[in-house]
Amino acid sequence: MHVWNTIAAWRDRRRSLECQSVGFVPTMGGLHRGHESLVERCRTENGIAVVSIFVNPTQFNDPQDLSRYPRTLDRDLATLASLGVDDVLVPDAADLYPNGYRFHVEPGGGDSVLEGACRPGFLPGMLTIVLKLLNLVHADNAYFGEKDYQQLQLVTEMVTEFFIPTKIVACPTVREEAGLAMSTRNQLLSTQGRDRSPHLFQILQSTSDPAEARTALEAAGFAVDYVEERWGRRLAAVFLDGVRLIDNVPIASREGAA
Ligand code: PAF
């Protein structure tokens, strides 16, 4: 496995890969089984599997969230090596943002709902880094989890809008046995928070509308940012123990389960 710390070195390597299909998984590290499932699929479906690890400062609206975001580079690299990844990009911010944040992507209307409404700057920061990484990697396929459903929707639209020749592949959310969606932030939960966290998924599935879901979540001890229905999904963001969790379920399967 090659680890590239500079964009220049990665570009040399990329030029040598012209004839092989390239798959890409962008991450911010803190890898868990959800990431591993993206990487495994990427590995299976492409000749070369590329992963990036970069904790992107422009998508954090809360400096405390950025500073305590888990950074586990050595463990992440060992995981990626065991999964047969060919190339890992670990660039620094100065290399990725040579002009600071002068040029960036604004998603328009999408910025004012869900994550965009609750985390000012998150969507432009996320879209900007994804655009930069897609332009650097020139992948045939890029893999994104359905847990971050708004991110997946907007990245798919952006790729179409800017004629980027990479197919965005949506991958199902991976859950712990009790139902909690895998997330890097889960490791910040206290023992008590971990015990309570599966209620998020259970409540999203078992209630009949967003208002009822909100009431049930608040009764279960979650501070609710939003519960809304879009794209045939019920989506929620909550705080538990000061840790922000997001999740979503397909509305059809929720009705079947109720
Ligand atoms: O989902 C994430 O981990 C990040 O938003 C991404 C896509 C790697 C961009 O920084």
Short mmCIF file of N, CA and C in Angstrom, two decimals, residues 74-183:
data_model
loop_
_atom_site.label_atom_id
_atom_site.label_comp_id
_atom_site.label_asym_id
_atom_site.label_seq_id
_atom_site.Cartn_x
_atom_site.Cartn_y
_atom_site.Cartn_z
N ASP A 74 -2.63 5.83 12.51
CA ASP A 74 -1.89 4.56 12.44
C ASP A 74 -2.85 3.37 12.35
N ARG A 75 -3.88 3.42 13.20
CA ARG A 75 -4.86 2.31 13.16
C ARG A 75 -5.59 2.29 11.82
N ASP A 76 -5.94 3.46 11.30
CA ASP A 76 -6.65 3.53 10.01
C ASP A 76 -5.79 2.94 8.89
N LEU A 77 -4.50 3.27 8.89
CA LEU A 77 -3.63 2.76 7.82
C LEU A 77 -3.51 1.24 7.91
N ALA A 78 -3.42 0.72 9.14
CA ALA A 78 -3.35 -0.74 9.30
C ALA A 78 -4.64 -1.39 8.78
N THR A 79 -5.77 -0.79 9.08
CA THR A 79 -7.06 -1.32 8.60
C THR A 79 -7.08 -1.33 7.07
N LEU A 80 -6.66 -0.22 6.47
CA LEU A 80 -6.73 -0.11 5.00
C LEU A 80 -5.78 -1.10 4.34
N ALA A 81 -4.61 -1.31 4.96
CA ALA A 81 -3.67 -2.29 4.41
C ALA A 81 -4.29 -3.69 4.46
N SER A 82 -4.98 -3.99 5.57
CA SER A 82 -5.57 -5.33 5.71
C SER A 82 -6.72 -5.53 4.71
N LEU A 83 -7.30 -4.45 4.23
CA LEU A 83 -8.41 -4.55 3.27
C LEU A 83 -7.91 -4.54 1.82
N GLY A 84 -6.60 -4.46 1.65
CA GLY A 84 -6.03 -4.55 0.29
C GLY A 84 -6.09 -3.26 -0.50
N VAL A 85 -6.15 -2.13 0.19
CA VAL A 85 -6.17 -0.82 -0.49
C VAL A 85 -4.80 -0.58 -1.16
N ASP A 86 -4.83 0.02 -2.35
CA ASP A 86 -3.58 0.27 -3.07
C ASP A 86 -2.94 1.60 -2.68
N ASP A 87 -3.77 2.65 -2.55
CA ASP A 87 -3.24 3.99 -2.35
C ASP A 87 -4.05 4.75 -1.31
N VAL A 88 -3.34 5.42 -0.40
CA VAL A 88 -4.02 6.26 0.60
C VAL A 88 -3.46 7.67 0.47
N LEU A 89 -4.36 8.63 0.31
CA LEU A 89 -3.96 10.04 0.24
C LEU A 89 -4.14 10.64 1.63
N VAL A 90 -3.06 11.20 2.18
CA VAL A 90 -3.13 11.87 3.49
C VAL A 90 -2.52 13.26 3.32
N PRO A 91 -3.18 14.11 2.54
CA PRO A 91 -2.61 15.44 2.29
C PRO A 91 -2.83 16.38 3.47
N ASP A 92 -2.11 17.52 3.49
CA ASP A 92 -2.39 18.49 4.56
C ASP A 92 -3.23 19.65 4.00
N ALA A 93 -3.71 20.47 4.93
CA ALA A 93 -4.65 21.53 4.54
C ALA A 93 -4.00 22.55 3.60
N ALA A 94 -2.70 22.83 3.82
CA ALA A 94 -2.05 23.84 2.98
C ALA A 94 -1.97 23.36 1.53
N ASP A 95 -1.79 22.07 1.35
CA ASP A 95 -1.71 21.50 0.01
C ASP A 95 -3.10 21.49 -0.66
N LEU A 96 -4.12 21.20 0.12
CA LEU A 96 -5.47 21.11 -0.45
C LEU A 96 -6.13 22.47 -0.62
N TYR A 97 -5.72 23.43 0.21
CA TYR A 97 -6.32 24.78 0.13
C TYR A 97 -5.21 25.81 -0.09
N PRO A 98 -4.56 25.78 -1.28
CA PRO A 98 -3.42 26.69 -1.49
C PRO A 98 -3.81 28.17 -1.45
N ASN A 99 -5.07 28.47 -1.72
CA ASN A 99 -5.54 29.86 -1.63
C ASN A 99 -6.46 30.05 -0.44
N GLY A 100 -6.19 29.30 0.62
CA GLY A 100 -7.13 29.34 1.74
C GLY A 100 -8.47 28.82 1.24
N TYR A 101 -9.52 29.50 1.61
CA TYR A 101 -10.87 29.04 1.25
C TYR A 101 -11.48 30.00 0.22
N ARG A 102 -10.59 30.58 -0.63
CA ARG A 102 -11.06 31.62 -1.55
C ARG A 102 -12.11 31.12 -2.53
N PHE A 103 -11.87 29.92 -3.10
CA PHE A 103 -12.83 29.36 -4.06
C PHE A 103 -13.58 28.21 -3.39
N HIS A 104 -14.90 28.26 -3.44
CA HIS A 104 -15.65 27.16 -2.85
C HIS A 104 -17.01 26.98 -3.54
N VAL A 105 -17.63 25.85 -3.24
CA VAL A 105 -18.89 25.48 -3.88
C VAL A 105 -20.05 25.86 -2.97
N GLU A 106 -21.03 26.58 -3.52
CA GLU A 106 -22.24 26.93 -2.76
C GLU A 106 -23.41 26.15 -3.34
N PRO A 107 -24.09 25.33 -2.54
CA PRO A 107 -25.14 24.48 -3.12
C PRO A 107 -26.49 25.17 -3.30
N GLY A 108 -26.61 26.46 -3.10
CA GLY A 108 -27.90 27.13 -3.31
C GLY A 108 -28.94 26.65 -2.31
N GLY A 109 -30.15 26.35 -2.81
CA GLY A 109 -31.29 26.02 -1.95
C GLY A 109 -31.01 24.90 -0.97
N GLY A 110 -30.16 23.92 -1.39
CA GLY A 110 -29.88 22.78 -0.53
C GLY A 110 -29.21 23.16 0.77
N ASP A 111 -28.64 24.39 0.80
CA ASP A 111 -27.90 24.80 1.98
C ASP A 111 -28.80 25.18 3.15
N SER A 112 -30.10 25.38 2.87
CA SER A 112 -30.93 25.94 3.94
C SER A 112 -31.81 24.89 4.62
N VAL A 113 -31.60 23.62 4.33
CA VAL A 113 -32.41 22.59 5.01
C VAL A 113 -31.51 21.56 5.69
N LEU A 114 -32.09 20.83 6.63
CA LEU A 114 -31.43 19.72 7.32
C LEU A 114 -30.04 20.13 7.82
N GLU A 115 -28.99 19.42 7.39
CA GLU A 115 -27.64 19.74 7.88
C GLU A 115 -27.26 21.17 7.54
N GLY A 116 -27.69 21.64 6.37
CA GLY A 116 -27.36 23.00 5.94
C GLY A 116 -27.94 24.04 6.88
N ALA A 117 -29.15 23.78 7.39
CA ALA A 117 -29.79 24.74 8.29
C ALA A 117 -29.16 24.69 9.67
N CYS A 118 -28.75 23.50 10.12
CA CYS A 118 -28.27 23.33 11.50
C CYS A 118 -26.77 23.54 11.64
N ARG A 119 -26.02 23.33 10.56
CA ARG A 119 -24.55 23.44 10.63
C ARG A 119 -24.08 24.40 9.55
N PRO A 120 -24.18 25.70 9.81
CA PRO A 120 -23.83 26.68 8.77
C PRO A 120 -22.42 26.43 8.24
N GLY A 121 -22.29 26.38 6.93
CA GLY A 121 -20.96 26.18 6.31
C GLY A 121 -20.60 24.74 6.06
N PHE A 122 -21.34 23.81 6.69
CA PHE A 122 -20.98 22.40 6.51
C PHE A 122 -21.08 21.98 5.04
N LEU A 123 -22.22 22.28 4.40
CA LEU A 123 -22.40 21.77 3.04
C LEU A 123 -21.41 22.39 2.06
N PRO A 124 -21.18 23.72 2.05
CA PRO A 124 -20.16 24.25 1.14
C PRO A 124 -18.77 23.65 1.41
N GLY A 125 -18.42 23.50 2.68
CA GLY A 125 -17.10 22.95 3.02
C GLY A 125 -16.97 21.52 2.54
N MET A 126 -18.03 20.73 2.77
CA MET A 126 -18.00 19.32 2.36
C MET A 126 -17.96 19.21 0.83
N LEU A 127 -18.82 19.98 0.13
CA LEU A 127 -18.84 19.89 -1.34
C LEU A 127 -17.52 20.35 -1.94
N THR A 128 -16.93 21.39 -1.35
CA THR A 128 -15.68 21.91 -1.89
C THR A 128 -14.57 20.87 -1.79
N ILE A 129 -14.45 20.21 -0.64
CA ILE A 129 -13.37 19.22 -0.51
C ILE A 129 -13.65 18.00 -1.37
N VAL A 130 -14.92 17.62 -1.49
CA VAL A 130 -15.24 16.46 -2.34
C VAL A 130 -14.90 16.78 -3.80
N LEU A 131 -15.22 18.00 -4.23
CA LEU A 131 -14.88 18.39 -5.61
C LEU A 131 -13.37 18.35 -5.84
N LYS A 132 -12.62 18.89 -4.89
CA LYS A 132 -11.15 18.88 -5.02
C LYS A 132 -10.64 17.44 -5.09
N LEU A 133 -11.13 16.58 -4.19
CA LEU A 133 -10.63 15.20 -4.15
C LEU A 133 -11.04 14.44 -5.42
N LEU A 134 -12.27 14.64 -5.89
CA LEU A 134 -12.68 13.95 -7.12
C LEU A 134 -11.82 14.40 -8.29
N ASN A 135 -11.48 15.68 -8.34
CA ASN A 135 -10.62 16.17 -9.42
C ASN A 135 -9.21 15.60 -9.32
N LEU A 136 -8.75 15.36 -8.10
CA LEU A 136 -7.40 14.81 -7.93
C LEU A 136 -7.33 13.31 -8.22
N VAL A 137 -8.38 12.61 -7.84
CA VAL A 137 -8.33 11.14 -7.93
C VAL A 137 -8.76 10.65 -9.31
N HIS A 138 -9.61 11.40 -10.01
CA HIS A 138 -10.10 10.95 -11.33
C HIS A 138 -10.62 9.53 -11.26
N ALA A 139 -11.46 9.25 -10.29
CA ALA A 139 -11.92 7.87 -10.11
C ALA A 139 -13.03 7.53 -11.11
N ASP A 140 -13.14 6.26 -11.41
CA ASP A 140 -14.30 5.78 -12.18
C ASP A 140 -15.52 5.73 -11.27
N ASN A 141 -15.31 5.27 -10.04
CA ASN A 141 -16.40 5.11 -9.07
C ASN A 141 -15.98 5.70 -7.73
N ALA A 142 -16.90 6.42 -7.06
CA ALA A 142 -16.62 6.91 -5.70
C ALA A 142 -17.77 6.46 -4.80
N TYR A 143 -17.45 6.02 -3.59
CA TYR A 143 -18.38 5.32 -2.71
C TYR A 143 -18.75 6.21 -1.52
N PHE A 144 -20.06 6.41 -1.33
CA PHE A 144 -20.56 7.24 -0.23
C PHE A 144 -21.64 6.47 0.52
N GLY A 145 -21.69 6.62 1.85
CA GLY A 145 -22.68 5.92 2.67
C GLY A 145 -24.01 6.65 2.69
N GLU A 146 -25.09 5.87 2.79
CA GLU A 146 -26.43 6.45 2.86
C GLU A 146 -26.73 7.08 4.22
N LYS A 147 -25.89 6.83 5.21
CA LYS A 147 -26.14 7.46 6.52
C LYS A 147 -26.16 8.98 6.37
N ASP A 148 -25.18 9.51 5.61
CA ASP A 148 -25.12 10.96 5.36
C ASP A 148 -25.92 11.22 4.09
N TYR A 149 -27.25 11.15 4.23
CA TYR A 149 -28.09 11.09 3.03
C TYR A 149 -28.10 12.39 2.24
N GLN A 150 -28.12 13.51 2.94
CA GLN A 150 -28.12 14.80 2.24
C GLN A 150 -26.78 15.00 1.52
N GLN A 151 -25.70 14.59 2.18
CA GLN A 151 -24.37 14.65 1.54
C GLN A 151 -24.38 13.84 0.25
N LEU A 152 -24.90 12.62 0.32
CA LEU A 152 -24.96 11.75 -0.86
C LEU A 152 -25.77 12.40 -1.98
N GLN A 153 -26.93 12.99 -1.63
CA GLN A 153 -27.77 13.63 -2.65
C GLN A 153 -27.04 14.79 -3.31
N LEU A 154 -26.43 15.65 -2.49
CA LEU A 154 -25.80 16.85 -3.04
C LEU A 154 -24.54 16.52 -3.84
N VAL A 155 -23.77 15.54 -3.38
CA VAL A 155 -22.57 15.14 -4.13
C VAL A 155 -22.99 14.58 -5.50
N THR A 156 -24.05 13.79 -5.51
CA THR A 156 -24.53 13.21 -6.77
C THR A 156 -24.96 14.33 -7.73
N GLU A 157 -25.69 15.33 -7.19
CA GLU A 157 -26.13 16.45 -8.04
C GLU A 157 -24.93 17.27 -8.53
N MET A 158 -23.96 17.50 -7.64
CA MET A 158 -22.79 18.32 -8.02
C MET A 158 -21.99 17.64 -9.15
N VAL A 159 -21.83 16.34 -9.04
CA VAL A 159 -21.07 15.61 -10.05
C VAL A 159 -21.73 15.72 -11.42
N THR A 160 -23.07 15.67 -11.42
CA THR A 160 -23.81 15.83 -12.68
C THR A 160 -23.66 17.27 -13.19
N GLU A 161 -23.83 18.21 -12.28
CA GLU A 161 -23.80 19.64 -12.64
C GLU A 161 -22.46 20.08 -13.23
N PHE A 162 -21.36 19.54 -12.68
CA PHE A 162 -20.02 19.94 -13.13
C PHE A 162 -19.39 18.92 -14.07
N PHE A 163 -20.18 17.98 -14.60
CA PHE A 163 -19.71 17.02 -15.62
C PHE A 163 -18.47 16.26 -15.14
N ILE A 164 -18.48 15.86 -13.90
CA ILE A 164 -17.34 15.10 -13.37
C ILE A 164 -17.54 13.63 -13.75
N PRO A 165 -16.54 13.03 -14.41
CA PRO A 165 -16.77 11.68 -14.95
C PRO A 165 -16.58 10.57 -13.93
N THR A 166 -17.11 10.75 -12.73
CA THR A 166 -17.02 9.73 -11.68
C THR A 166 -18.44 9.32 -11.31
N LYS A 167 -18.67 8.01 -11.24
CA LYS A 167 -20.00 7.54 -10.83
C LYS A 167 -20.06 7.51 -9.30
N ILE A 168 -21.09 8.13 -8.73
CA ILE A 168 -21.25 8.12 -7.27
C ILE A 168 -22.08 6.87 -6.91
N VAL A 169 -21.49 6.02 -6.09
CA VAL A 169 -22.13 4.75 -5.73
C VAL A 169 -22.64 4.87 -4.28
N ALA A 170 -23.97 4.73 -4.12
CA ALA A 170 -24.58 4.83 -2.78
C ALA A 170 -24.50 3.47 -2.08
N CYS A 171 -24.04 3.47 -0.84
CA CYS A 171 -23.87 2.21 -0.10
C CYS A 171 -24.72 2.24 1.17
N PRO A 172 -25.38 1.11 1.50
CA PRO A 172 -26.28 1.08 2.66
C PRO A 172 -25.57 1.38 3.97
N THR A 173 -26.32 1.96 4.89
CA THR A 173 -25.81 2.25 6.23
C THR A 173 -25.48 0.93 6.95
N VAL A 174 -24.31 0.91 7.61
CA VAL A 174 -23.95 -0.25 8.42
C VAL A 174 -24.29 0.08 9.87
N ARG A 175 -24.94 -0.89 10.56
CA ARG A 175 -25.42 -0.63 11.92
C ARG A 175 -24.81 -1.60 12.92
N GLU A 176 -24.73 -1.13 14.16
CA GLU A 176 -24.38 -2.04 15.24
C GLU A 176 -25.57 -2.98 15.45
N GLU A 177 -25.35 -4.06 16.21
CA GLU A 177 -26.41 -5.06 16.36
C GLU A 177 -27.72 -4.44 16.86
N ALA A 178 -27.62 -3.49 17.79
CA ALA A 178 -28.83 -2.89 18.37
C ALA A 178 -29.45 -1.83 17.46
N GLY A 179 -28.79 -1.48 16.36
CA GLY A 179 -29.41 -0.58 15.39
C GLY A 179 -28.70 0.76 15.20
N LEU A 180 -27.79 1.12 16.11
CA LEU A 180 -27.12 2.42 15.96
C LEU A 180 -26.30 2.43 14.67
N ALA A 181 -26.48 3.50 13.86
CA ALA A 181 -25.70 3.63 12.63
C ALA A 181 -24.23 3.86 12.98
N MET A 182 -23.34 3.16 12.29
CA MET A 182 -21.90 3.34 12.54
C MET A 182 -21.50 4.77 12.21
N SER A 183 -20.71 5.38 13.10
CA SER A 183 -20.23 6.74 12.87
C SER A 183 -18.96 6.94 13.69
#
